[in-house]
């Protein structure tokens, strides 16, 4: 079953490994704070969404099956 997964920290070491693995079988939305982070998460197969932990765009979470 393909899920929509929202990940924070996808441009980091642990989050990047999780994103890389899950992006092969799921739709990944990743919280991003910069253009550099956008590029890293896109390269891992995720769709970046600009924000931070105190300002997560609510539409990015809509329909998410899992938040990591």
Tab-separated table of C-alpha atoms in Angstrom:
chain	number	residue	atom	x	y	z
A	1	UNK	CA	0.000	0.000	0.000
A	2	UNK	CA	1.474	3.323	-1.098
A	3	UNK	CA	1.321	5.964	1.649
A	4	UNK	CA	1.880	9.713	1.867
A	5	UNK	CA	4.619	10.280	4.457
A	6	UNK	CA	5.664	13.650	5.886
A	7	UNK	CA	9.266	13.731	7.142
A	8	UNK	CA	11.133	16.367	9.116
A	9	UNK	CA	14.919	16.249	9.001
A	10	UNK	CA	15.064	14.600	5.574
A	11	UNK	CA	18.205	16.523	4.601
A	12	UNK	CA	20.089	15.190	7.631
A	13	UNK	CA	21.935	11.902	8.048
A	14	UNK	CA	19.235	9.749	9.667
A	15	UNK	CA	16.285	11.485	7.997
A	16	UNK	CA	18.039	11.242	4.645
A	17	UNK	CA	18.494	7.501	5.007
A	18	UNK	CA	14.829	7.077	5.936
A	19	UNK	CA	13.739	9.282	3.029
A	20	UNK	CA	15.916	7.434	0.506
A	21	UNK	CA	14.501	4.075	1.582
A	22	UNK	CA	10.832	5.069	1.814
A	23	UNK	CA	10.801	7.119	-1.412
A	24	UNK	CA	11.133	3.907	-3.408
A	25	UNK	CA	7.643	2.776	-2.371
A	26	UNK	CA	5.833	5.821	-0.923
A	27	UNK	CA	5.098	9.499	-1.640
A	28	UNK	CA	7.395	11.569	0.565
A	29	UNK	CA	6.839	15.196	1.565
A	30	UNK	CA	9.854	16.664	3.372
A	31	UNK	CA	10.070	19.783	5.529
A	32	UNK	CA	12.783	22.059	4.154
A	33	UNK	CA	14.309	25.256	5.532
A	34	UNK	CA	16.534	26.315	2.623
A	35	UNK	CA	17.275	25.947	-1.081
A	36	UNK	CA	20.164	23.640	-0.174
A	37	UNK	CA	17.778	21.426	1.794
A	38	UNK	CA	15.304	21.519	-1.127
A	39	UNK	CA	17.977	20.169	-3.459
A	40	UNK	CA	19.041	17.402	-1.041
A	41	UNK	CA	15.502	16.181	-0.446
A	42	UNK	CA	14.616	16.262	-4.161
A	43	UNK	CA	17.722	14.172	-4.882
A	44	UNK	CA	16.465	11.618	-2.337
A	45	UNK	CA	13.092	11.385	-4.083
A	46	UNK	CA	11.015	13.638	-1.820
A	47	UNK	CA	8.940	16.732	-2.510
A	48	UNK	CA	10.272	19.589	-0.349
A	49	UNK	CA	7.879	21.911	1.505
A	50	UNK	CA	9.351	25.110	2.906
A	51	UNK	CA	8.884	25.768	6.625
A	52	UNK	CA	10.269	24.896	10.046
A	53	UNK	CA	9.048	22.996	13.103
A	54	UNK	CA	7.231	26.072	14.422
A	55	UNK	CA	5.715	26.918	11.031
A	56	UNK	CA	4.677	23.773	9.160
A	57	UNK	CA	2.312	24.538	6.275
A	58	UNK	CA	-0.950	22.795	7.220
A	59	UNK	CA	-1.687	21.819	3.619
A	60	UNK	CA	1.556	19.793	3.580
A	61	UNK	CA	0.149	17.576	6.337
A	62	UNK	CA	-3.244	17.054	4.702
A	63	UNK	CA	-3.705	13.472	3.667
A	64	UNK	CA	-0.488	12.323	5.347
A	65	UNK	CA	-0.713	8.756	6.574
A	66	UNK	CA	2.463	8.999	8.665
A	67	UNK	CA	4.603	11.784	10.157
A	68	UNK	CA	8.257	11.077	10.942
